[in-house]
Short mmCIF file of C-alpha atoms in Angstrom, two decimals:
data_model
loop_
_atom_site.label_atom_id
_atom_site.label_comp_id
_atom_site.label_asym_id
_atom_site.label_seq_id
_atom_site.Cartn_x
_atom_site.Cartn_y
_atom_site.Cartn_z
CA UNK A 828 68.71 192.27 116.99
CA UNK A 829 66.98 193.28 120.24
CA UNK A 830 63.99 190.86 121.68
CA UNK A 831 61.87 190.37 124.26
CA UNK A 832 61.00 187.16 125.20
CA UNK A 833 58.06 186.64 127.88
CA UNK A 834 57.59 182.95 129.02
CA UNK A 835 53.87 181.51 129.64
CA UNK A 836 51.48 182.58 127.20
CA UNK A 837 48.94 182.11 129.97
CA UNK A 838 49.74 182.17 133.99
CA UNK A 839 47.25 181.23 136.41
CA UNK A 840 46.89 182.42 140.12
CA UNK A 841 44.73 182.49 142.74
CA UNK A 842 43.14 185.01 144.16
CA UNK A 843 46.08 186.24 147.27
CA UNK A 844 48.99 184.46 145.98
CA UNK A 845 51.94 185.99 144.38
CA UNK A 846 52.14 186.95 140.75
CA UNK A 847 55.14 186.61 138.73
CA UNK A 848 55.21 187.35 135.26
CA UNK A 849 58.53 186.80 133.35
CA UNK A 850 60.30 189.31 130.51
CA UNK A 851 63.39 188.12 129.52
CA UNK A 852 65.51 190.97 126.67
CA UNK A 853 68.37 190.68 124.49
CA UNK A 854 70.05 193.82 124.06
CA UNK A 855 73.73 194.94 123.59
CA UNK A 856 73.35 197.93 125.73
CA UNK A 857 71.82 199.15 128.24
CA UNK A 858 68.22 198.98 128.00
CA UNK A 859 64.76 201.16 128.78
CA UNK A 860 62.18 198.54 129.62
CA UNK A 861 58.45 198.62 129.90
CA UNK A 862 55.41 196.45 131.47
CA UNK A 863 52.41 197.46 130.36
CA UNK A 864 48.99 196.20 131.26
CA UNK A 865 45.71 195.87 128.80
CA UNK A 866 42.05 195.61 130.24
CA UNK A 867 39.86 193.59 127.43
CA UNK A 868 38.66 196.06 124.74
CA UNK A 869 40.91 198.89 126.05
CA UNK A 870 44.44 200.22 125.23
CA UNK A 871 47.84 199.31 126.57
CA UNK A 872 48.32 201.30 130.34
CA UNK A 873 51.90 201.68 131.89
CA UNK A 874 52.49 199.89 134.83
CA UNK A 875 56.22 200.60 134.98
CA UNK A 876 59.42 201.43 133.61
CA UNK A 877 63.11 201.04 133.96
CA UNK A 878 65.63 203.90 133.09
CA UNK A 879 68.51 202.83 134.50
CA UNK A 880 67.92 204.68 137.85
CA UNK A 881 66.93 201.91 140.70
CA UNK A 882 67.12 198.63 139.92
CA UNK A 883 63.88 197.60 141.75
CA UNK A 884 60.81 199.55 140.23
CA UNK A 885 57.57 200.53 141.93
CA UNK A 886 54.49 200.40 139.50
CA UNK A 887 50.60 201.23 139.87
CA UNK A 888 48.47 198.42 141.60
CA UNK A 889 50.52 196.79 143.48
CA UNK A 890 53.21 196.12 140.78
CA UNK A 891 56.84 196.25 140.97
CA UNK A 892 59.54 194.72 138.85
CA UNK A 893 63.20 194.06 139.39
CA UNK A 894 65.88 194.67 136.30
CA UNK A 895 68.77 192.46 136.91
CA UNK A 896 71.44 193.14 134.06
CA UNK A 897 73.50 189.63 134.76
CA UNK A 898 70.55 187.39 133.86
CA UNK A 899 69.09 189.94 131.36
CA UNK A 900 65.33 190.20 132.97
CA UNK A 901 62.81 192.32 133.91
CA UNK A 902 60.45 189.89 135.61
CA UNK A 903 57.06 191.50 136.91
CA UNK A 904 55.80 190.71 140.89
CA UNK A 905 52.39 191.65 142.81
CA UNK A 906 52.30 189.54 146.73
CA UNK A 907 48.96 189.40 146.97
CA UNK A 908 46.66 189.11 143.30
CA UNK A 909 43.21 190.07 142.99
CA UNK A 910 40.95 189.38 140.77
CA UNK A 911 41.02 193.15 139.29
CA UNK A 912 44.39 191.75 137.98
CA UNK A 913 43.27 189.63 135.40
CA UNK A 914 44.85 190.94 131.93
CA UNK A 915 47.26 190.76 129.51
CA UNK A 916 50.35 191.93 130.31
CA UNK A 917 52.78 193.54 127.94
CA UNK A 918 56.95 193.63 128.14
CA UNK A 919 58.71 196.05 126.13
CA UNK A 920 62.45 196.98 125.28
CA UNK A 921 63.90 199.76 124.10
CA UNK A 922 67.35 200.95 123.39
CA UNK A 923 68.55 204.17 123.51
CA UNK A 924 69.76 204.18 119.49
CA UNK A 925 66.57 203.41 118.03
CA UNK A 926 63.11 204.91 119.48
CA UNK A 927 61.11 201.47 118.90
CA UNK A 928 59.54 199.32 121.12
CA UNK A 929 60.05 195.52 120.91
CA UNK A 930 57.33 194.13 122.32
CA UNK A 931 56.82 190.62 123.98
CA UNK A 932 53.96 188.07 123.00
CA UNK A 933 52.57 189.12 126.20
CA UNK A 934 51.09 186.85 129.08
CA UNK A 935 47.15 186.76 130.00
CA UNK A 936 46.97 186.72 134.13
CA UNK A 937 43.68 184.93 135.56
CA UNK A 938 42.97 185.14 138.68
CA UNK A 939 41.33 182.04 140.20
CA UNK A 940 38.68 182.92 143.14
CA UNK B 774 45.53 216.92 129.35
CA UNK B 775 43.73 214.67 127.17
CA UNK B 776 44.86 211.67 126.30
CA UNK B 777 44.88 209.83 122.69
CA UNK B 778 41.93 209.55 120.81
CA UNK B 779 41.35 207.47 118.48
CA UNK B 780 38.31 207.21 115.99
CA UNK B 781 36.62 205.92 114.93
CA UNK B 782 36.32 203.22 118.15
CA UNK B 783 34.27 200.85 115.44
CA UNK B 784 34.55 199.85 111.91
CA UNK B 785 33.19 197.42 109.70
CA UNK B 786 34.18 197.04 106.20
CA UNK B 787 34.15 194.71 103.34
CA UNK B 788 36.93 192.87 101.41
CA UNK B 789 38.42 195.29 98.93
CA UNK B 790 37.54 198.60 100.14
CA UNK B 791 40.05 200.48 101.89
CA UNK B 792 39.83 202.44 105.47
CA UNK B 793 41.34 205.50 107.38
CA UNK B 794 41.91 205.59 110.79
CA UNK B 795 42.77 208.76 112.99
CA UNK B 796 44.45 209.11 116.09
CA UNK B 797 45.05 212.24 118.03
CA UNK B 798 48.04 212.61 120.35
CA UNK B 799 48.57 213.82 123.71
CA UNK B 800 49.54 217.59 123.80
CA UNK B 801 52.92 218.15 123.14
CA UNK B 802 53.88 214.41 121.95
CA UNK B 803 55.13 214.48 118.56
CA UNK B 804 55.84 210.98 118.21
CA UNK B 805 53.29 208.61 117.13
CA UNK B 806 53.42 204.69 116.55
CA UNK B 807 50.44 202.47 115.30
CA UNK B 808 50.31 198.65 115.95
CA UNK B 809 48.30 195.71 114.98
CA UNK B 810 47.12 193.51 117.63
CA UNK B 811 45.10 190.10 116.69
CA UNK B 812 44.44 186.86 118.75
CA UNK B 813 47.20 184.85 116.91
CA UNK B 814 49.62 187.72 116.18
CA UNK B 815 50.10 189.65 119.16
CA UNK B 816 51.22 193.24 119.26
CA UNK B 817 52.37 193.98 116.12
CA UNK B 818 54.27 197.33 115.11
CA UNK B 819 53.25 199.22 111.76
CA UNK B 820 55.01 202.50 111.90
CA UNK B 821 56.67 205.50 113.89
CA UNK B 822 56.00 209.15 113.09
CA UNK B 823 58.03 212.16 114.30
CA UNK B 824 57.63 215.70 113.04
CA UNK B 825 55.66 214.45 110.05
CA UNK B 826 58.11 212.25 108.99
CA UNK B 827 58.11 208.21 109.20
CA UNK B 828 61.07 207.17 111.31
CA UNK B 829 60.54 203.75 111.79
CA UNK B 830 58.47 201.09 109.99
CA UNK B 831 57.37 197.47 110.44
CA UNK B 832 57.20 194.55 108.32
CA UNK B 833 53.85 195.09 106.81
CA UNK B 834 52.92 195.13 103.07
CA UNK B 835 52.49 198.26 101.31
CA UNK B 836 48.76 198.35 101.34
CA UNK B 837 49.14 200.21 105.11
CA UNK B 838 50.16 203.26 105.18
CA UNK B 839 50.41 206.74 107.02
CA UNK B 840 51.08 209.86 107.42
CA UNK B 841 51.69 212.84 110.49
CA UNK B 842 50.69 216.43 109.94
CA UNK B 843 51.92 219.56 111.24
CA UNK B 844 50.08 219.38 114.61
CA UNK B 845 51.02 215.86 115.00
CA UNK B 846 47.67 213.86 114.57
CA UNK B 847 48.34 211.17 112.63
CA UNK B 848 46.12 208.95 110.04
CA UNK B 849 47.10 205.51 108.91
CA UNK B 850 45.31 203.83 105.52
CA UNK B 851 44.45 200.18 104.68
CA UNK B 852 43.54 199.89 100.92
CA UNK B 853 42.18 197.02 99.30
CA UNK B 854 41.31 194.95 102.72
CA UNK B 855 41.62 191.13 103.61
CA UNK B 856 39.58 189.44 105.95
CA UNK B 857 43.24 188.91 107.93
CA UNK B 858 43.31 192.78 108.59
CA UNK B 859 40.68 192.29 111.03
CA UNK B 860 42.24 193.99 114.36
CA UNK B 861 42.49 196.40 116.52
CA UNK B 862 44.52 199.11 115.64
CA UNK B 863 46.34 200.76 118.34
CA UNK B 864 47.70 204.14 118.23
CA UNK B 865 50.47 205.82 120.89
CA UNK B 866 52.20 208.83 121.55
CA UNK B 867 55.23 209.89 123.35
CA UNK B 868 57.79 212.43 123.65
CA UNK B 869 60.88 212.01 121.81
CA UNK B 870 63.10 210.91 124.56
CA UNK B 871 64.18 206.83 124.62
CA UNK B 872 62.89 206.39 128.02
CA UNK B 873 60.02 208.39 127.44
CA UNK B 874 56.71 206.66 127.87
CA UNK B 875 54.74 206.02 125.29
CA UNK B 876 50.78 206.91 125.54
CA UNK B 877 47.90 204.35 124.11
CA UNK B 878 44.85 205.21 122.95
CA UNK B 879 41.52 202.80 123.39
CA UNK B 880 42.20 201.45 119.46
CA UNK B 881 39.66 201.16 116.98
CA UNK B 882 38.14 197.70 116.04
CA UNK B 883 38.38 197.23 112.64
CA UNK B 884 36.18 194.09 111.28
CA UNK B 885 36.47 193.28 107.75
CA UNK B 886 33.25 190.94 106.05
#
């Protein structure tokens, strides 16, 4: 069975130092993956996605993510945080036989001034 | 184009009664998932509509339930309510592609007294 794990329930930065958010997936084949991002009170927003095109994936804000097959992870990076980037951020899987997401526990970012 | 709507945004209800929720997809999406998300429970998934038909389903008693009609908008039911279905109930759409993004709307808050 396909999972997503994402480690850190809570990650704190501060305010101009690097984020890094970690999704690691267990799938058979080849995966789509997902980060999403979720302002309080709001819905989920896409930040990115990986469809087997470049390995290295360019998101809004800032975001990019890097899918490296051999250690199974999709691990989410910003250089510089700001304190707009405090949320909870969502990692998804999905596999090409089956249109559901599996979803990670997700990880709330704050951003320390 | 719009994105989803969801309504109502706000609900509050007592133990026993049941609920309807409605969510409207983007234009052209015929997909449509609805999740649970609490504190302790994360994102959970309820169930996947295509083309009015339920196509994938979570591991949540019988008492939710949905449906999809012909122009995709979807409705999901909670009948006799628990104080533990207090949530916000998240609605997406997508297109029916595997690395197709899928769409959130803003949820509705369902609070149950």
């Amino acid at each position: 069975a396909q999972s997503v794990t994402q480690l850190g329930s809570h990650v704190s930065v501060s305010e101009g130092a690097l984020v890094l958010l970690r999704c690691n997936y267990s799938s058979s084949v080849p995966p789509y993956l997902f980060w999403y991002v979720q302002y309080p009170n709001q819905g989920l927003q896409l930040l990115l996605k990986y469809t087997s095109a470049a390995t290295l994936v360019k998101g809004i804000n800032g975001f990019e993510a890097e899918f490296k097959k051999s250690e199974t992870s999709f691990h989410l990076t910003k250089p510089s945080a700001h304190m707009s980037d405090a949320a909870e951020y969502f990692c998804a899987v999905r596999v090409n036989s089956n249109y559901q997401l599996i979803w990670g526990a997700g990880t709330k970012l704050i951003i320390k001034p | 184009k719009a994105g989803v709507t969801q309504t109502p945004r706000y609900l509050i209800k007592t133990r026993g009664q049941q609920v309807t929720l409605s969510c409207s997809p983007i234009s052209g999406h015929r997909s449509v998932s609805w999740y649970q998300q609490t504190p302790g429970q994360g994102l959970q998934f309820l169930f996947e509509y295509f083309s009015e038909t339920q196509r994938n389903k979570g591991n949540f008693p019988g008492r939710f339930s949905g449906r999809q009609f012909s122009n995709s908008r979807s409705e999901m039911n909670v009948s006799t309510l628990e104080l533990g279905d207090s949530a916000l109930y998240l609605c997406a759409s997508s297109q029916d592609r595997p690395g197709d993004t899928q769409y959130f709307g803003p949820g509705t808050r369902l609070t149950v007294l």
